[in-house]
mmCIF file of C-alpha atoms in Angstrom:
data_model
loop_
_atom_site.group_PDB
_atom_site.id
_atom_site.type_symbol
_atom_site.label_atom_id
_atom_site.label_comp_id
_atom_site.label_asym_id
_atom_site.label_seq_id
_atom_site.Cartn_x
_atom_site.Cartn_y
_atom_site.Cartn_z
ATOM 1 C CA UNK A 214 192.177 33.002 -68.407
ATOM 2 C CA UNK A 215 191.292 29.376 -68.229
ATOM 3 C CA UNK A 216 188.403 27.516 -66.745
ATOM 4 C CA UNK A 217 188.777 24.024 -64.997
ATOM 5 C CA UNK A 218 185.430 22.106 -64.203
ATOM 6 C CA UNK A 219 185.346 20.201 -60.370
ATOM 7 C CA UNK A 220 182.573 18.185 -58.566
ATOM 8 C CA UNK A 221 181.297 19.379 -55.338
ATOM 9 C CA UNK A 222 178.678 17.510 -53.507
ATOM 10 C CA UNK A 223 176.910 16.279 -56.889
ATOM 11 C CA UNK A 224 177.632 19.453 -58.585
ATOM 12 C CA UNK A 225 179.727 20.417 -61.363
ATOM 13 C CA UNK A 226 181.476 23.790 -61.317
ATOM 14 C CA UNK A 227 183.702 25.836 -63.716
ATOM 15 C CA UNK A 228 185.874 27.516 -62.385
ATOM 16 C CA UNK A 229 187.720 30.528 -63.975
ATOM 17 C CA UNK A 230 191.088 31.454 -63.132
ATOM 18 C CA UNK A 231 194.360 33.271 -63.822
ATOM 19 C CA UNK A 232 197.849 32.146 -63.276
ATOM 20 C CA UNK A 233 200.729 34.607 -63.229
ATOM 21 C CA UNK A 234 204.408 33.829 -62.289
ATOM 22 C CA UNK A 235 203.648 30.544 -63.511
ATOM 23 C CA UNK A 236 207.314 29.002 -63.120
ATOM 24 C CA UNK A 237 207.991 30.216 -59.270
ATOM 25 C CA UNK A 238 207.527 27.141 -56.645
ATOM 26 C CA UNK A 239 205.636 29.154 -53.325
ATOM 27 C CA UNK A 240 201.685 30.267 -54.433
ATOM 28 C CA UNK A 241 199.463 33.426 -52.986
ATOM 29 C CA UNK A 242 196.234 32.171 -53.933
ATOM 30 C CA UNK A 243 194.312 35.884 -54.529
ATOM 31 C CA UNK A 244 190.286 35.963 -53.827
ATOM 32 C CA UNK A 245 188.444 38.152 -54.671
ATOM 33 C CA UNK A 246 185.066 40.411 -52.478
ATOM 34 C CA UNK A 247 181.154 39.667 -52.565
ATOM 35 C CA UNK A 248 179.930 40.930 -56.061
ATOM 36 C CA UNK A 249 183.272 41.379 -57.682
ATOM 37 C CA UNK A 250 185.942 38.836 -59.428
ATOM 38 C CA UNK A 251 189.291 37.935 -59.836
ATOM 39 C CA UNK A 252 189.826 41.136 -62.689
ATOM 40 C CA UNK A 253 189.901 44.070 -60.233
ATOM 41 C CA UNK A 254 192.609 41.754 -57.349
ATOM 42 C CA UNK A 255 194.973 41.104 -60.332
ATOM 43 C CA UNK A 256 194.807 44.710 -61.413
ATOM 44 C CA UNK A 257 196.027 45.532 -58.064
ATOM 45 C CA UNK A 258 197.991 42.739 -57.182
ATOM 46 C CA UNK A 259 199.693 41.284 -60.855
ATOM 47 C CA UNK A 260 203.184 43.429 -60.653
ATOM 48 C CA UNK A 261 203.841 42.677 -56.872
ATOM 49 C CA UNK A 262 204.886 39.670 -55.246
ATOM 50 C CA UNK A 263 206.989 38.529 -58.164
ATOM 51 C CA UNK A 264 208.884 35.637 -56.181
ATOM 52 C CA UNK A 265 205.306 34.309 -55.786
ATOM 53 C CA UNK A 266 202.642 31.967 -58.336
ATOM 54 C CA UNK A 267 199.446 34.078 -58.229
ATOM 55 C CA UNK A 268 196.294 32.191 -58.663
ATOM 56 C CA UNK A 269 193.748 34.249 -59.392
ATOM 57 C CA UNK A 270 190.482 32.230 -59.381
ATOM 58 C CA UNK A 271 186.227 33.578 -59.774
ATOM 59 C CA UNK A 272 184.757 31.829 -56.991
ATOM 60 C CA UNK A 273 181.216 30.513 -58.069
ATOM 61 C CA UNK A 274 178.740 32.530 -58.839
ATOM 62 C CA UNK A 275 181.098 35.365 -60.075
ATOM 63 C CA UNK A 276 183.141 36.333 -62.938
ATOM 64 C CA UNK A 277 183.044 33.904 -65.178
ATOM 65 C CA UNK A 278 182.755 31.126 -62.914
ATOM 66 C CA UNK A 279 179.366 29.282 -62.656
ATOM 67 C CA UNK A 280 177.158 29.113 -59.699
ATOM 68 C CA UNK A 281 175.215 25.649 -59.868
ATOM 69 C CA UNK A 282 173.890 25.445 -55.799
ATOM 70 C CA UNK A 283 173.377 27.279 -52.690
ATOM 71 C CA UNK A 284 176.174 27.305 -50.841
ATOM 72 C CA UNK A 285 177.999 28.596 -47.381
ATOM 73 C CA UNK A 286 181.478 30.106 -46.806
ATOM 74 C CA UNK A 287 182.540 26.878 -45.865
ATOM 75 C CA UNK A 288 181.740 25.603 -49.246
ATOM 76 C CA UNK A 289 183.560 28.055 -51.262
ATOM 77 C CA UNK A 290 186.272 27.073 -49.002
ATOM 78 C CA UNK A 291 185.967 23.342 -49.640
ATOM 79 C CA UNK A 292 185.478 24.424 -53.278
ATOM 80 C CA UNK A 293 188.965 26.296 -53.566
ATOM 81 C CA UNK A 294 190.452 23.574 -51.754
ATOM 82 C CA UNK A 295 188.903 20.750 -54.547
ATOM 83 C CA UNK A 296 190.140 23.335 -57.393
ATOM 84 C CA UNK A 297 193.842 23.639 -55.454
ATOM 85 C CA UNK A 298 194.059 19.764 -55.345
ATOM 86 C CA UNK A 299 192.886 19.421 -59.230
ATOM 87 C CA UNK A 300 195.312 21.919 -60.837
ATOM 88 C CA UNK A 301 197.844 20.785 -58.483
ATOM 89 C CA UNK A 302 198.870 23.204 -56.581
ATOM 90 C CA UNK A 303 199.650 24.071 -52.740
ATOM 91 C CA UNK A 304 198.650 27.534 -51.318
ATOM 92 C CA UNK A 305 201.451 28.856 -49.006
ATOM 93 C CA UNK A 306 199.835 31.949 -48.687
ATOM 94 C CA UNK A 307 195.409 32.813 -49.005
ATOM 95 C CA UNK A 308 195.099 36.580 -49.525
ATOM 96 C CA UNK A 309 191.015 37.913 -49.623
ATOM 97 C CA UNK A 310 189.308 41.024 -49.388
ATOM 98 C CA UNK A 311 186.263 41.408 -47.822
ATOM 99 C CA UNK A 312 184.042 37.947 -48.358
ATOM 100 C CA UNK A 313 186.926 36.385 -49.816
ATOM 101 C CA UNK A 314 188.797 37.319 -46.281
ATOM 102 C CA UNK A 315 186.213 34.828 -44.985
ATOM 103 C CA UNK A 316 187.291 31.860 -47.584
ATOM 104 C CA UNK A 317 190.777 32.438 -47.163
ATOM 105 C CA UNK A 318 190.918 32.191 -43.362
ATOM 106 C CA UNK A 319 189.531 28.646 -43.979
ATOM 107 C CA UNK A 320 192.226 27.282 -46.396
ATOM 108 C CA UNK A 321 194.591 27.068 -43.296
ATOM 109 C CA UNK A 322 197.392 28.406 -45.290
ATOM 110 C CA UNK A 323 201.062 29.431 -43.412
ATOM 111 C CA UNK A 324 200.465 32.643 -43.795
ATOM 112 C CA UNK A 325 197.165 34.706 -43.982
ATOM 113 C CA UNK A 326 196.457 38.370 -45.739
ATOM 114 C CA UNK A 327 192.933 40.110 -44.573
ATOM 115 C CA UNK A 328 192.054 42.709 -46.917
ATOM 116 C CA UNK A 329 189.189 44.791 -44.910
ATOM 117 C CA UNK A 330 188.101 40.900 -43.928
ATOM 118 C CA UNK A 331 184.007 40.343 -43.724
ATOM 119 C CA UNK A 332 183.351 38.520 -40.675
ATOM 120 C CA UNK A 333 182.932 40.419 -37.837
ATOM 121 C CA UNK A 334 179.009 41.214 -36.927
ATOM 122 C CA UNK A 335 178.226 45.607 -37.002
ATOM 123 C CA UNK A 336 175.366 47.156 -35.809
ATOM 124 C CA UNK A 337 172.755 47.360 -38.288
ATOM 125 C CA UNK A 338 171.198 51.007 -38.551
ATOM 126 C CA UNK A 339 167.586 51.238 -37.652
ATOM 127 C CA UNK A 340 166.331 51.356 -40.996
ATOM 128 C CA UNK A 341 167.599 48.330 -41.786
ATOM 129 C CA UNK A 342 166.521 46.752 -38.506
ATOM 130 C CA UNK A 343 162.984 47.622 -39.402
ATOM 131 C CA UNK A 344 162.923 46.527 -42.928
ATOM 132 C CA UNK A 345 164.038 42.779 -41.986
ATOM 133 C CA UNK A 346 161.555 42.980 -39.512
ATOM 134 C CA UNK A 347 158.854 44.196 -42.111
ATOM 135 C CA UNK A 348 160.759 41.511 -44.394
ATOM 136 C CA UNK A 349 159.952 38.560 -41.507
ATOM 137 C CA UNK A 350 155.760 39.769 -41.232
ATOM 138 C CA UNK A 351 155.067 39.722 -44.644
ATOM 139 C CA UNK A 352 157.324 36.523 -45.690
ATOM 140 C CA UNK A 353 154.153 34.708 -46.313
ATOM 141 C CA UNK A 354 153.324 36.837 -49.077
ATOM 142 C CA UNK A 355 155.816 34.681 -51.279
ATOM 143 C CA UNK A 356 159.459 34.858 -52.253
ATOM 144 C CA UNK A 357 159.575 36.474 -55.519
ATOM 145 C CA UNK A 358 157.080 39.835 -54.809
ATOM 146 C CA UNK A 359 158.975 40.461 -51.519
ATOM 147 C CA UNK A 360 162.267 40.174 -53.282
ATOM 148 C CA UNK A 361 160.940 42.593 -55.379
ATOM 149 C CA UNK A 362 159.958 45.020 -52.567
ATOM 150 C CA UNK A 363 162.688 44.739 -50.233
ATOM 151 C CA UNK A 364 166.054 43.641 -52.125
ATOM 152 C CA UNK A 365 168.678 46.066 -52.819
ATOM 153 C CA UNK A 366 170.326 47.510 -55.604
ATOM 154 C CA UNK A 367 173.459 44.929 -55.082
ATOM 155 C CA UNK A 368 171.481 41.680 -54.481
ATOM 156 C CA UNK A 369 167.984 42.604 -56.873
ATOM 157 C CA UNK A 370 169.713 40.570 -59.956
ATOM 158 C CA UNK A 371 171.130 37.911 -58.152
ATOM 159 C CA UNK A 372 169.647 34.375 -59.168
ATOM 160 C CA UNK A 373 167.483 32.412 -56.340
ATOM 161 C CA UNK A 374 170.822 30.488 -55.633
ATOM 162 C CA UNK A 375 173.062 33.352 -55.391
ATOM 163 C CA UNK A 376 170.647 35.408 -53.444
ATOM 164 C CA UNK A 377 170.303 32.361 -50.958
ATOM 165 C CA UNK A 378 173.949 31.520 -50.676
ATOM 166 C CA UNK A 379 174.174 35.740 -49.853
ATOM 167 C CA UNK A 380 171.579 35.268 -47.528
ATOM 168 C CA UNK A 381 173.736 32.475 -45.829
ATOM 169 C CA UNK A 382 177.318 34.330 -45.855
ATOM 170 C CA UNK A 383 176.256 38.274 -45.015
ATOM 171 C CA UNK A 384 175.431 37.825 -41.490
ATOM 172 C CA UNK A 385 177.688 35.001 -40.334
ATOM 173 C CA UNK A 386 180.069 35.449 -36.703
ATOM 174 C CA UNK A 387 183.464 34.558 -37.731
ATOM 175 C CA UNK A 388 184.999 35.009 -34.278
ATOM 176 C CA UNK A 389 185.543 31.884 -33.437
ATOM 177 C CA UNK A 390 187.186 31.019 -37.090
ATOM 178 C CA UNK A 391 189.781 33.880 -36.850
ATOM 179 C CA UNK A 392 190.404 32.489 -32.648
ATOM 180 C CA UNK A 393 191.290 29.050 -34.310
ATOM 181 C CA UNK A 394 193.361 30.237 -36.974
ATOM 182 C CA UNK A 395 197.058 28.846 -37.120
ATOM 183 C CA UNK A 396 197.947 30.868 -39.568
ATOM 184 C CA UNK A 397 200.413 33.736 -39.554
ATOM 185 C CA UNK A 398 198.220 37.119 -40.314
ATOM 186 C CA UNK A 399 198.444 39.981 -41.715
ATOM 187 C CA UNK A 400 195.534 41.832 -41.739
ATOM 188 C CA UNK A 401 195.414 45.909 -43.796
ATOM 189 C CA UNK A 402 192.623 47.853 -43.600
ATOM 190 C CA UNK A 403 191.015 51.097 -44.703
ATOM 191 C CA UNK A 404 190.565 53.901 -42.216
ATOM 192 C CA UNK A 405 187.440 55.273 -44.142
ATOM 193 C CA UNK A 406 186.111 51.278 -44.658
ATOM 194 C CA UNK A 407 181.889 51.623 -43.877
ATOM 195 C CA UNK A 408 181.419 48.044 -45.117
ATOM 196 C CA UNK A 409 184.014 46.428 -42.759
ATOM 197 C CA UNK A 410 184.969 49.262 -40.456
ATOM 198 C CA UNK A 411 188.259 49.422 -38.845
ATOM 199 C CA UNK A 412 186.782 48.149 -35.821
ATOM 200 C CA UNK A 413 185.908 45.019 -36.986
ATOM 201 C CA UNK A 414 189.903 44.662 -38.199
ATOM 202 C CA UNK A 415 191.222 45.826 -34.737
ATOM 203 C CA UNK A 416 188.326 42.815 -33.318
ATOM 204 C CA UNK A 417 189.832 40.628 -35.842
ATOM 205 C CA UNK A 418 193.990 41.446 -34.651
ATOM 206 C CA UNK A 419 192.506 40.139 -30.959
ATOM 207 C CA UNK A 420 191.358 37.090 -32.434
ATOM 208 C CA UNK A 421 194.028 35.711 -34.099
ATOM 209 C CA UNK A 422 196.838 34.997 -32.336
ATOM 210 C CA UNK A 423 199.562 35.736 -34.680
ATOM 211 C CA UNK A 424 198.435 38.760 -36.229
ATOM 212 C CA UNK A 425 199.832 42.361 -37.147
ATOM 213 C CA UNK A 426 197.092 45.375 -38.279
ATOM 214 C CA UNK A 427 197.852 47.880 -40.610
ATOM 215 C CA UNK A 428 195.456 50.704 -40.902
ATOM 216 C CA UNK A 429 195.574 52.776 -44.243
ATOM 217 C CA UNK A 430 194.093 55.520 -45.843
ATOM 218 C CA UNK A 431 191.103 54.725 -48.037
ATOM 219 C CA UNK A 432 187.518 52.940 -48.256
ATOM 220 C CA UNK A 433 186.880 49.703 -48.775
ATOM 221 C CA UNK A 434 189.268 49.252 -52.024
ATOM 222 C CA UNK A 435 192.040 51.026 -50.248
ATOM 223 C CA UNK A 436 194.300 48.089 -51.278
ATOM 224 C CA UNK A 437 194.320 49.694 -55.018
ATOM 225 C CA UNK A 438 195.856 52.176 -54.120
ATOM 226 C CA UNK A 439 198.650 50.294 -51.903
ATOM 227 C CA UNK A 440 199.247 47.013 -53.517
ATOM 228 C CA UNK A 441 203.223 47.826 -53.641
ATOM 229 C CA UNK A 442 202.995 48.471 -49.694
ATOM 230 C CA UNK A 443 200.942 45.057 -49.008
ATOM 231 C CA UNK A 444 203.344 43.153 -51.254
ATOM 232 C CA UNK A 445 206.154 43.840 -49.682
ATOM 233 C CA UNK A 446 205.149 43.536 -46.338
ATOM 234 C CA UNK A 447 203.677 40.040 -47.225
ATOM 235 C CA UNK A 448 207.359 39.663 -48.718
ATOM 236 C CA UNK A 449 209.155 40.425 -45.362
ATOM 237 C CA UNK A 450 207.030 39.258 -42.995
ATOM 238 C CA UNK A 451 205.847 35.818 -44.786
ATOM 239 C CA UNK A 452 208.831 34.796 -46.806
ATOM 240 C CA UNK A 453 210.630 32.712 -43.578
ATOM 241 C CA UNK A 454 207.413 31.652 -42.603
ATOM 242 C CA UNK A 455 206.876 29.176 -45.901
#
């Protein structure tokens, strides 16, 4: 592991990150989902794609990668993009899962890997529907007791920053970022996915216009279990693409 500090807008960052394959010349930068870090996609990930430099990176906020501001998707973006330039290095291919779909779309890369890709708006269930709009009639109470009230398990430790930059990225319309995406696609999914459903992938394979979906068995960390498959399909289907 190694940690490089950047500037962005006024703000100082560390960044943590991994290299692996150090000496090969084409890169698959590797991000990781909301609330997880760069450990659990280089468990899956670190014995494929060996003609490739993985970078492995905790985007702020996670790992062991500092947070310093509220930010958007298009700032983690920009923020990737700053580390890239400061370490050197040109991305030939973005692979993310889940948020980190989101980020990866926006580095423009030749070639594209959605892992179960956040993005695409779902239906909220009732409940939930009800407790934003208990959420929005009581906001005057204050900040910290209704955090208290109505946060969830995933978001009820999060700092003020992280909790606003969450509140920023969970409910943003990607469609028009995937239509306007260049890059070559690949885009694997899990059949049993409840955070991104299926759906939202087979939305997504519209979208982008050079695209190819491909379903698999498993939840929303379906790619542990095929990280061999997705490697070498990024293998034959990227490699004349870079």
């Amino acid at each position: 592991m190694a940690l490089k500090e950047i500037e962005y807008k006024n703000h100082k960052f560390d960044i943590s990150y991994e290299i692996v394959n150090s000496s090969k010349d084409k890169t698959i930068v590797i991000l990781h989902g909301w609330g997880s870090n760069k450990e659990i996609m280089k468990q899956a990930f670190a014995k494929e794609l060996r003609e490739f430099k993985h970078i492995y990176i905790d985007m702020p906020g996670f790992g062991k990668s500092s947070e310093g501001m509220v930010l958007t998707t298009d700032d983690y973006a920009k923020i990737i993009k700053i580390f890239l330039d400061t370490i050197s290095c040109k991305a030939d291919i973005a692979m993310g899962h889940s948020f980190g779909g989101k980020v990866a779309t926006l580095l423009d890369t030749p070639c594209l890997v959605l892992l179960s890709s956040a993005g695409i708006l779902t239906e909220k269930p009732w409940s939930i529907k009800m407790k934003i709009a208990t959420f929005k009639l009581l906001k005057p109470l204050g900040f910290a007791k209704l955090r208290e009230i109505f946060a969830s398990a995933d978001v009820a430790d999060m700092s003020h920053e992280m909790y606003e930059t969450f509140k920023n990225v969970v409910d943003e319309d990607f469609e028009e970022r995937f239509s306007n995406s260049n890059s070559k696609a690949l885009l694997f999914w899990g059949r049993e996915d409840t955070a991104t459903p299926l759906y939202t992938g087979e939305k997504i394979d519209t979208l982008i216009k050079d695209s190819k979906l491909y379903p698999l068995d498993g939840d929303h960390y379906f790619f542990l279990k095929y990280a061999k498959f997705i490697g070498d399909t990024i293998m034959s289907e990227c490699k004349g693409d870079l």
